[in-house]
Backbone as ProteinMPNN parsed JSONL, in Angstrom:
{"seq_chain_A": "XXXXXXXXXXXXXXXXXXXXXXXXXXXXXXXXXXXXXXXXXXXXXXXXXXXXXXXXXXXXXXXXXXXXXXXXXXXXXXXXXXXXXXXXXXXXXXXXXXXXXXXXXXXXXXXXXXXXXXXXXXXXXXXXXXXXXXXXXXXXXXXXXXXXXXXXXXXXXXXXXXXXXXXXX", "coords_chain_A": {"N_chain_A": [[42.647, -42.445, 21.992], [41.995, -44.173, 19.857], [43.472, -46.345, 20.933], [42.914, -47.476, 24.474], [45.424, -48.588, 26.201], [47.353, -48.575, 24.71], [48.668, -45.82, 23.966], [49.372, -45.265, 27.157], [51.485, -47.377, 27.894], [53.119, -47.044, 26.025], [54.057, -43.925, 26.79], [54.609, -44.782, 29.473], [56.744, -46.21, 28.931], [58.756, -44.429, 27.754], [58.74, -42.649, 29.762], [60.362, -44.433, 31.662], [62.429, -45.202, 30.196], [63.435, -42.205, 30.235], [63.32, -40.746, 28.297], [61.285, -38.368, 28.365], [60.409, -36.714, 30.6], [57.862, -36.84, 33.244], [55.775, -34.624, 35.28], [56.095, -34.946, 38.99], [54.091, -36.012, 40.178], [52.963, -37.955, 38.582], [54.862, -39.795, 38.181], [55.065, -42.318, 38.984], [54.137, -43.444, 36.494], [56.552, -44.07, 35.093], [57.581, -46.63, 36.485], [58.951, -49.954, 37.055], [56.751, -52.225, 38.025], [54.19, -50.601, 36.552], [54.876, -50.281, 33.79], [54.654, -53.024, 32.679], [51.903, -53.966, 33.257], [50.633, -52.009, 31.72], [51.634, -52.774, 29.293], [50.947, -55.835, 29.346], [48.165, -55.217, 29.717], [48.369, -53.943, 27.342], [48.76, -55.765, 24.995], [46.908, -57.216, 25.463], [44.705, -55.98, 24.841], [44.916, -55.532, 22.373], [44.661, -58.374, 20.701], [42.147, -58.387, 21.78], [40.226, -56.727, 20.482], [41.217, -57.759, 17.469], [38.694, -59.832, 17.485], [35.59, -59.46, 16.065], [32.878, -59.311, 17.85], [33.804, -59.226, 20.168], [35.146, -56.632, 19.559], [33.403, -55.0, 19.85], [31.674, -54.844, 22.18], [33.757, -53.997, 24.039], [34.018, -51.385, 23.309], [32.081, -50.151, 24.851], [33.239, -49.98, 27.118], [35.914, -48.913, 26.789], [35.474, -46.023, 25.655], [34.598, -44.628, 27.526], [36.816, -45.148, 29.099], [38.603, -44.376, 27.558], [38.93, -41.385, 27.524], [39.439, -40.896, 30.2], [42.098, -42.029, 30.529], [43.615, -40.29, 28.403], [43.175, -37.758, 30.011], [44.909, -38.183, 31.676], [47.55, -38.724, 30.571], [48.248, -36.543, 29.289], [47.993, -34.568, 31.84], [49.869, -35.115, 33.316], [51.988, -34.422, 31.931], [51.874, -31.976, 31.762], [53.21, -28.785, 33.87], [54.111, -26.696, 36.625], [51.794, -25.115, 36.464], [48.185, -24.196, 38.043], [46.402, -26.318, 39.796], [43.711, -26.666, 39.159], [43.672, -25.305, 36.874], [45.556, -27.053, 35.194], [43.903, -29.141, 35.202], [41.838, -28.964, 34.272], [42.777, -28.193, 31.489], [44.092, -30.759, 30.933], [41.288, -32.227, 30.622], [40.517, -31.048, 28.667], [42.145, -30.585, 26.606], [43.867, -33.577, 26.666], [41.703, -35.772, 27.334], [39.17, -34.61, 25.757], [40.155, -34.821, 23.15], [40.788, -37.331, 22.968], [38.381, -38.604, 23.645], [36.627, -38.047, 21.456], [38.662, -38.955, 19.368], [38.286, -41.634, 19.702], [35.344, -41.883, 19.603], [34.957, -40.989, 17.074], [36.564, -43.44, 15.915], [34.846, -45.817, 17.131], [32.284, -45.172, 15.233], [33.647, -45.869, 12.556], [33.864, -48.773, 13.075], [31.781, -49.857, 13.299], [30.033, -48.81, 11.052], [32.248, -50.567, 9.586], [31.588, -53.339, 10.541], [28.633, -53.169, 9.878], [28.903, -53.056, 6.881], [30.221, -54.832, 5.998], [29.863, -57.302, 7.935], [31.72, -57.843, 9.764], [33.741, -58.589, 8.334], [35.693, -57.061, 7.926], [36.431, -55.986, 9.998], [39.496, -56.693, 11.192], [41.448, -55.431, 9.626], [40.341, -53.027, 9.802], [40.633, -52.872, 12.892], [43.476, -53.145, 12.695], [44.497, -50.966, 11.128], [43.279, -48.753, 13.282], [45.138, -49.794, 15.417], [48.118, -49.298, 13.934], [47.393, -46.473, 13.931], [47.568, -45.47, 16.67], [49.676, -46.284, 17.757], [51.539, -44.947, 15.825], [50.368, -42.225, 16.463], [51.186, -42.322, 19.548], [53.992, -42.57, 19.724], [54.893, -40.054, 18.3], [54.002, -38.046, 19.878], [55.379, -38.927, 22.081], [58.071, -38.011, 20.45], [57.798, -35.846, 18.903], [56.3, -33.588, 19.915], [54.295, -31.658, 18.881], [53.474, -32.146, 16.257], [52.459, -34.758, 16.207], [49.765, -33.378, 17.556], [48.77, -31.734, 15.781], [48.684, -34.08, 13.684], [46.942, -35.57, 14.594], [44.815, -34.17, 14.413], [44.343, -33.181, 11.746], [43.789, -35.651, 10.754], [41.52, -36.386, 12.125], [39.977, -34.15, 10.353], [40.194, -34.946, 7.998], [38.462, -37.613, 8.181], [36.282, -36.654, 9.072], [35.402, -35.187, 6.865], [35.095, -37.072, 4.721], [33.209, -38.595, 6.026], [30.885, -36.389, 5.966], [30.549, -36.401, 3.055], [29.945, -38.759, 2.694], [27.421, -38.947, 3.85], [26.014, -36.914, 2.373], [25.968, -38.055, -0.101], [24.57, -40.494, 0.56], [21.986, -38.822, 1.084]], "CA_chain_A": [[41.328, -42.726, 21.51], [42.217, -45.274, 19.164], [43.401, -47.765, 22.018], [43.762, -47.268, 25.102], [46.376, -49.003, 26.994], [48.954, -48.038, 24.022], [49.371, -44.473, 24.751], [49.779, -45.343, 28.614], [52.341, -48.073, 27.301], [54.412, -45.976, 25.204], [54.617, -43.26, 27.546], [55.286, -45.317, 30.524], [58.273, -46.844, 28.368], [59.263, -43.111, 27.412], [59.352, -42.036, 30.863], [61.09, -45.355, 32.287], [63.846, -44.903, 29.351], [64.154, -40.755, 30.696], [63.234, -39.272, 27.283], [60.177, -37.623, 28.613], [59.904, -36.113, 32.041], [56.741, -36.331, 33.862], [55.823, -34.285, 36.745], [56.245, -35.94, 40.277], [52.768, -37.071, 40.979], [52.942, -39.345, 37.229], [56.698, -40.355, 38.249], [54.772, -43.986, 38.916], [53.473, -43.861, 35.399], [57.59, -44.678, 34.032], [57.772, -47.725, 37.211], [58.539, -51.477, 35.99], [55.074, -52.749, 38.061], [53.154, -49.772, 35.483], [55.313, -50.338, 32.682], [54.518, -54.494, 32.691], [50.815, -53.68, 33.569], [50.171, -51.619, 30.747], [52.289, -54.077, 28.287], [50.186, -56.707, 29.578], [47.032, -54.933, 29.039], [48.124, -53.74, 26.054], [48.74, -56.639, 24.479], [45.7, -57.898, 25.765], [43.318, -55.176, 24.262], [45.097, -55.715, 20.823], [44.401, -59.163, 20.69], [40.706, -58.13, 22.119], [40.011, -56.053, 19.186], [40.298, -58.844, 16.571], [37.122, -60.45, 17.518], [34.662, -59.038, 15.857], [31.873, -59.513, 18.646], [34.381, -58.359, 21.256], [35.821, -55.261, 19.909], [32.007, -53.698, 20.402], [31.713, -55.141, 23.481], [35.095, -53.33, 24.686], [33.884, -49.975, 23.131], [31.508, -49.709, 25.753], [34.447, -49.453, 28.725], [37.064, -48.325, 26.227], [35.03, -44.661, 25.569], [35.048, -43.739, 28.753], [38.333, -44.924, 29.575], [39.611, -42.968, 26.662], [38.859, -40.251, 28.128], [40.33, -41.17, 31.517], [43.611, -42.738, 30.135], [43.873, -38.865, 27.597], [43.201, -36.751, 30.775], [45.881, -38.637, 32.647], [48.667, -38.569, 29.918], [47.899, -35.077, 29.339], [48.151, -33.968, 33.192], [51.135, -35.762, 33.605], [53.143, -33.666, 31.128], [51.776, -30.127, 32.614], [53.974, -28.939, 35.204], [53.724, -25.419, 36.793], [50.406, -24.45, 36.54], [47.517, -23.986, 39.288], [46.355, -27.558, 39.676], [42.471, -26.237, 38.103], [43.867, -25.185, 35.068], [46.184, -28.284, 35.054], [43.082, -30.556, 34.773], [40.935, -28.145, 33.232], [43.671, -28.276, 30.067], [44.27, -31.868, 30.567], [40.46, -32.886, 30.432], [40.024, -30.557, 27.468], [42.84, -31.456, 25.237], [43.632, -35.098, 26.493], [40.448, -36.483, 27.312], [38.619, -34.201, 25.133], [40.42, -35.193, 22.191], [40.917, -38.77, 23.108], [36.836, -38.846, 23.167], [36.873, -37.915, 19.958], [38.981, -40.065, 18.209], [37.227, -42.758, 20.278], [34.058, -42.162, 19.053], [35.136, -41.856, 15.334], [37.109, -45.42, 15.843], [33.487, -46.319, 16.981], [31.344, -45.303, 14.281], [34.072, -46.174, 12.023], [33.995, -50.107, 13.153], [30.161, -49.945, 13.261], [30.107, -49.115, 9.823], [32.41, -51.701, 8.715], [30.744, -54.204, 10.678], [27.296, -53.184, 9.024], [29.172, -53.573, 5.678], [31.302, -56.338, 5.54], [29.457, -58.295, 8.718], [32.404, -58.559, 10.16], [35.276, -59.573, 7.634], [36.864, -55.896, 7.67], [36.973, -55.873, 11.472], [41.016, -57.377, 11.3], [42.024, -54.005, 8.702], [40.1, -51.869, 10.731], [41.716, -52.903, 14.089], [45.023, -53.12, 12.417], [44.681, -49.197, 10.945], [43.747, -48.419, 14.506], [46.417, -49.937, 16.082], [48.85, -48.047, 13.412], [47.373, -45.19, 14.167], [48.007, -45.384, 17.957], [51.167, -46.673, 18.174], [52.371, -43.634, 15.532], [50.279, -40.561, 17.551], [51.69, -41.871, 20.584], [55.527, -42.203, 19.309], [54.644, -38.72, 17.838], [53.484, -37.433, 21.249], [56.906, -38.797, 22.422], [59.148, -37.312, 19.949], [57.175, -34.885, 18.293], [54.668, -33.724, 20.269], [53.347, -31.442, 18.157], [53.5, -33.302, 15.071], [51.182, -35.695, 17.049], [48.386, -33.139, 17.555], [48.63, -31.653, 14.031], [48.529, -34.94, 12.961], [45.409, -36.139, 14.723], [43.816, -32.853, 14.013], [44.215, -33.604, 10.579], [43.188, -37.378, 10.207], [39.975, -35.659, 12.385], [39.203, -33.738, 10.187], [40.154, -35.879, 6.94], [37.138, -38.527, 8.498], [34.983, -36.03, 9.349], [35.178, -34.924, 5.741], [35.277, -38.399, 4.409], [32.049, -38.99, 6.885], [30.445, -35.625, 5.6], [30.345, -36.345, 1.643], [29.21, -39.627, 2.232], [26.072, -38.655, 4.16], [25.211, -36.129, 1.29], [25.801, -39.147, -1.235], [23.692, -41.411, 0.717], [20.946, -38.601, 0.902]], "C_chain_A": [[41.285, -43.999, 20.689], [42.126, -46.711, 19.948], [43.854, -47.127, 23.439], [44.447, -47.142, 26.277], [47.626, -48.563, 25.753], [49.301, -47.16, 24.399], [50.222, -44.807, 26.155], [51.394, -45.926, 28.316], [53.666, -47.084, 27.2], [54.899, -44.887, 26.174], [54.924, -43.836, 28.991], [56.998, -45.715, 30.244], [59.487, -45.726, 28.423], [59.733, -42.67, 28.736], [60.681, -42.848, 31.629], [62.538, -45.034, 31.364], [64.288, -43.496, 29.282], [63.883, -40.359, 28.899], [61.927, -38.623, 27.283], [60.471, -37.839, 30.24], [58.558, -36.03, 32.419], [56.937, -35.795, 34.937], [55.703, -35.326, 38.064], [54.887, -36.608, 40.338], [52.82, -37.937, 39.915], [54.204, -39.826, 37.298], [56.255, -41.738, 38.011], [54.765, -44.637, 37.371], [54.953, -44.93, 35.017], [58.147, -46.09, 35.142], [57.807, -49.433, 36.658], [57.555, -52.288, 36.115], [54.168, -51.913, 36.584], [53.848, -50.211, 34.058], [54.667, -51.671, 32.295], [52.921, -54.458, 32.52], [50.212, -53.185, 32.393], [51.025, -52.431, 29.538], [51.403, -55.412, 28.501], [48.519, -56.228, 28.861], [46.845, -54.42, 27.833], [47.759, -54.714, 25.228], [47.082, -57.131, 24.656], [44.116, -57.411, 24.803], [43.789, -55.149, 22.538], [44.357, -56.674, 20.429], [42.841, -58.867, 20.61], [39.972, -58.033, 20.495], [40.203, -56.732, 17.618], [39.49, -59.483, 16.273], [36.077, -60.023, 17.307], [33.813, -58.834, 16.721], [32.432, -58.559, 19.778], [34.682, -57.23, 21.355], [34.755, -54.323, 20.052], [31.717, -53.817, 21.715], [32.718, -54.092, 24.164], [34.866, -51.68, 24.168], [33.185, -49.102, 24.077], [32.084, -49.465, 26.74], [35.68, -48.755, 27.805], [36.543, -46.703, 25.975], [35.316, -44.059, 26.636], [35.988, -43.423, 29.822], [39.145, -44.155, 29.027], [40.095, -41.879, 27.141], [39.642, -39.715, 29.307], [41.77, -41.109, 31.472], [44.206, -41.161, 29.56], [44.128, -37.943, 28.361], [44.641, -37.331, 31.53], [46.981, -38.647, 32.079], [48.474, -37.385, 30.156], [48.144, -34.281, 30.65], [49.43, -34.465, 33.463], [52.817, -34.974, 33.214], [52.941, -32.004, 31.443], [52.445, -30.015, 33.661], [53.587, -26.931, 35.324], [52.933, -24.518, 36.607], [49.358, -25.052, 37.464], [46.913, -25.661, 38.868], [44.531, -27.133, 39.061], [42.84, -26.448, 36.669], [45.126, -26.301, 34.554], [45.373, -29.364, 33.766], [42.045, -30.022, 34.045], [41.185, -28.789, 31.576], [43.623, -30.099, 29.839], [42.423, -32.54, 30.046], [39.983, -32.035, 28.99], [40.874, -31.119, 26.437], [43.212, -32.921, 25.49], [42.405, -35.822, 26.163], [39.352, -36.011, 25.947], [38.548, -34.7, 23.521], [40.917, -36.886, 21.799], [39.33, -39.712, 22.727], [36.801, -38.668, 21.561], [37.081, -38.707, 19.1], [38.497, -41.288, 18.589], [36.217, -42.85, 19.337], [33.502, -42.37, 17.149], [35.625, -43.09, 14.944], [35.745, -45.847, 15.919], [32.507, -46.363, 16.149], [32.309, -46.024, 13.125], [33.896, -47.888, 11.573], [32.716, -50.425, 13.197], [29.947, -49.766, 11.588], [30.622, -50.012, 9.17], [31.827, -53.136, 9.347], [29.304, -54.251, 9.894], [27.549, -53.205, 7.456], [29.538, -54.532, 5.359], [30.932, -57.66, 6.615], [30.57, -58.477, 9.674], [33.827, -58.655, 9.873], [35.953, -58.353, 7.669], [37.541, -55.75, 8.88], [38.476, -55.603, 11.536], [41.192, -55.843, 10.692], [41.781, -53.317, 9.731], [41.129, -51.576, 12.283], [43.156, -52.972, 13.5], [45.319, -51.351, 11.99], [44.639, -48.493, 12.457], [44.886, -48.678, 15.523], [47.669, -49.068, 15.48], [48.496, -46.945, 13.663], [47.76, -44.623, 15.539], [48.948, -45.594, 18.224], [51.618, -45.179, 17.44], [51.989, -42.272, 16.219], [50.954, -40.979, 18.917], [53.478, -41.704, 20.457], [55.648, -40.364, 18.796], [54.544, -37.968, 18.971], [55.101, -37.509, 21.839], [58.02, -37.845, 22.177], [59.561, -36.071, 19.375], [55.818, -34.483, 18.753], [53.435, -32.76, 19.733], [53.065, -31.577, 16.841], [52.366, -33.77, 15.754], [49.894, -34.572, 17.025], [48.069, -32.298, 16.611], [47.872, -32.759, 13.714], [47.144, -35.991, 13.035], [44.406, -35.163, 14.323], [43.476, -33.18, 12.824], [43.451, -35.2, 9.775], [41.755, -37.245, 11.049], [39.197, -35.439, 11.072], [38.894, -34.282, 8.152], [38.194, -36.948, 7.226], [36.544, -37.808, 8.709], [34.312, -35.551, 8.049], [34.518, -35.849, 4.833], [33.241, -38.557, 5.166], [31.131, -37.908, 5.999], [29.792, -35.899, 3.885], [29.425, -37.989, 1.673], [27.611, -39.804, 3.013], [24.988, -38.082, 3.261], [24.908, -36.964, 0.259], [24.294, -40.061, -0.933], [22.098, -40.624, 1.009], [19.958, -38.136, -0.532]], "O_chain_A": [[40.434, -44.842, 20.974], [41.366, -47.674, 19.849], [44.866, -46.443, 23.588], [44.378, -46.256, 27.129], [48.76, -48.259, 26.122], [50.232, -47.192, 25.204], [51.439, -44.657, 26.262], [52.374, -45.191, 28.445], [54.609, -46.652, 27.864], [56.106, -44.869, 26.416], [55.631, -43.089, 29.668], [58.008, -45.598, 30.938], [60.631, -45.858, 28.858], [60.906, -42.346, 28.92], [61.687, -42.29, 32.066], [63.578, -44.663, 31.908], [65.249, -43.221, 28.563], [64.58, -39.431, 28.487], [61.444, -38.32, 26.192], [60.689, -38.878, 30.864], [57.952, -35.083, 31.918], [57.88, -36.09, 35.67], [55.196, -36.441, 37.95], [54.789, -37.813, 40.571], [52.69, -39.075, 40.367], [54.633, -40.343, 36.266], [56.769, -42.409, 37.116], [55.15, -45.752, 37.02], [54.83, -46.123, 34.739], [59.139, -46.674, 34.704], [56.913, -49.994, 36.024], [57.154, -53.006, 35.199], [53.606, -52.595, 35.727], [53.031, -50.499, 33.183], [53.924, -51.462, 31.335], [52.575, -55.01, 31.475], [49.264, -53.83, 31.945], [50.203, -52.449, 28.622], [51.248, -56.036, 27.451], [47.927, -56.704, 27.892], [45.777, -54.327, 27.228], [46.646, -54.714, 24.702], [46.307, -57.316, 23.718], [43.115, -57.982, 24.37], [43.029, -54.778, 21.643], [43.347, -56.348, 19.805], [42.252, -59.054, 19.546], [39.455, -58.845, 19.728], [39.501, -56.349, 16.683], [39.276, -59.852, 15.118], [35.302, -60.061, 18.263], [33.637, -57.622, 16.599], [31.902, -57.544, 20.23], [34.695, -56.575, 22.396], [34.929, -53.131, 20.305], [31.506, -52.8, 22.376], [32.172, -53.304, 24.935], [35.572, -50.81, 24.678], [33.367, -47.898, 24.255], [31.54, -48.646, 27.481], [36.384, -47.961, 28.428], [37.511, -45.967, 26.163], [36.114, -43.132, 26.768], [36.169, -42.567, 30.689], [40.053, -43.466, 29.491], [41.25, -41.46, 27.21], [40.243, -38.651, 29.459], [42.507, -40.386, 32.142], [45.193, -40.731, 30.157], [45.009, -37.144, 28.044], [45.394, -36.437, 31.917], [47.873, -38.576, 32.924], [48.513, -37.044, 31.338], [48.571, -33.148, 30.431], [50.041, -33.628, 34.127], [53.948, -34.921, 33.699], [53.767, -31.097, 31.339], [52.446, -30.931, 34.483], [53.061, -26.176, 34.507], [53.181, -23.313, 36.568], [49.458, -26.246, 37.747], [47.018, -26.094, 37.72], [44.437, -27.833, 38.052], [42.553, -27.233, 35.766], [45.519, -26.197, 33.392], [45.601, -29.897, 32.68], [41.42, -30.687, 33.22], [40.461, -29.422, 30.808], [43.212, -30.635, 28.81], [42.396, -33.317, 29.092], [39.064, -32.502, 28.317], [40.512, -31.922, 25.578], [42.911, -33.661, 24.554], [42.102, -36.34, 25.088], [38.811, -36.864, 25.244], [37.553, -34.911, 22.828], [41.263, -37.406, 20.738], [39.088, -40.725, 22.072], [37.056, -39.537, 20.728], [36.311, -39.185, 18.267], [38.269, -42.08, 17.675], [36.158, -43.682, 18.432], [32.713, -42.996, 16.441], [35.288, -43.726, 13.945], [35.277, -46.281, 14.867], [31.783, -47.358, 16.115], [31.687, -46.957, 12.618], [33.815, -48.334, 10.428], [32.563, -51.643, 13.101], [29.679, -50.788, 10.955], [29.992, -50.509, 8.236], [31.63, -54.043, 8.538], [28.915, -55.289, 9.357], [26.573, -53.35, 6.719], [29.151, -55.134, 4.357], [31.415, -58.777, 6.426], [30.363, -59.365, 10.502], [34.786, -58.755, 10.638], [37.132, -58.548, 7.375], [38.736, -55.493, 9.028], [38.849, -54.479, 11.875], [41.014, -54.984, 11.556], [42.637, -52.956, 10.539], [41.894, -50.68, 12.64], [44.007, -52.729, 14.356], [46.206, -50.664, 12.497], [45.584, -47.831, 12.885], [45.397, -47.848, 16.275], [48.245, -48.259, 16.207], [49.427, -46.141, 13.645], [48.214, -43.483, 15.633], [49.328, -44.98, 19.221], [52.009, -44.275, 18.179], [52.798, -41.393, 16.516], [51.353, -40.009, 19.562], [54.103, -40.82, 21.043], [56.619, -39.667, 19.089], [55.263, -36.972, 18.896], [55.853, -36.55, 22.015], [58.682, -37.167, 22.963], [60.62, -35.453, 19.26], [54.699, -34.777, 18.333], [52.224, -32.861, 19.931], [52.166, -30.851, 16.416], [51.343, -33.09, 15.824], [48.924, -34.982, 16.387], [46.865, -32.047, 16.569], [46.666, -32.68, 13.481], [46.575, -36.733, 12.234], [43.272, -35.452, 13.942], [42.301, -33.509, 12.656], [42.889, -35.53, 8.73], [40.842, -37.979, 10.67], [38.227, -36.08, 10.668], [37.946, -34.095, 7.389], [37.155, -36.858, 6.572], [35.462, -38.355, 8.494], [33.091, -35.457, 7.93], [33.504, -35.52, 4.218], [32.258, -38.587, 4.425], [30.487, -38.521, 5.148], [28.635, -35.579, 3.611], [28.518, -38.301, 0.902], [26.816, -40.697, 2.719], [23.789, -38.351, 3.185], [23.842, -36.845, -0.346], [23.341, -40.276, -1.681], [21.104, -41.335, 1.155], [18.748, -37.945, -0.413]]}, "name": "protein", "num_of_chains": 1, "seq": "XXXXXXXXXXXXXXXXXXXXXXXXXXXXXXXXXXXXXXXXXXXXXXXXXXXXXXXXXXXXXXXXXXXXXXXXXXXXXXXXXXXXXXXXXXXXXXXXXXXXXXXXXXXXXXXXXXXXXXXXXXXXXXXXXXXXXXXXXXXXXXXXXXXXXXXXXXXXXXXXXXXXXXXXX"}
């Protein structure tokens, strides 16, 4: 949700370097064309995301890729279950929860654009990028660490979001 070509990234790397197994049909994901591909576009959407102007621009294809990119990690790592409840699971907890943190990165950077014009943008995209690079190393190593840990920084901002609605009414 945060970014995302990192996740893909990271777990392409993970699979290519054998410390994560995907099932056969995501075998491509750990390939050195996919690996390069998503290193390329990673890089690319980092960079993106410093430009103030651009990184709203890119929210509009990045939401609903979130989603895409979340369901597709997520299915990748299910193995032995009916291919329904595969993608069922994967579009509920990847995608599901990839939307999510999407859409709080989004209001998040909308707010500091409507505060700061602009000048926080750089922080902001730099906290998001930390935050994506560590849930997906987390996902790697610890994978449930990782969805603790987004659960929690959920529901931290949602809290965070919550008090300051009541303030500002």
């Amino acid at each position: 949700g945060f970014r995302v070509f990192v996740p893909l990234f990271i777990a392409s790397m993970a699979i290519h370097t054998g410390l994560i197994v995907p099932t056969a049909e995501f075998a491509w994901l750990g390939s050195v064309p996919a690996m390069v591909t998503f290193g390329v576009a990673t890089g690319l959407e980092i960079a993106a995301y410093y430009i103030p102007w651009l990184d709203h621009s890119l929210d509009t294809l990045a939401s609903p890729a979130a989603v895409v990119a979340g369901s597709i990690v997520a299915a990748s790592f299910v193995s032995d279950m009916d291919p329904f409840f595969k993608w069922t699971l994967a579009i509920i907890a990847g995608g599901g929860l990839a939307g999510t943190v999407q859409a709080l990165s989004v209001a998040v950077r909308g707010v500091s654009f409507s505060l700061t014009g602009g000048l926080a943008n750089p922080a902001v995209a730099t906290a998001e990028l930390g935050g994506a690079v560590a849930a997906s190393a987390l996902a790697v190593f610890a994978p449930w660490m990782a969805v603790f840990g987004v659960i929690a920084v959920l529901l931290i901002l949602a809290t965070m979001w919550s008090r300051r609605r009541r303030v500002a009414e």
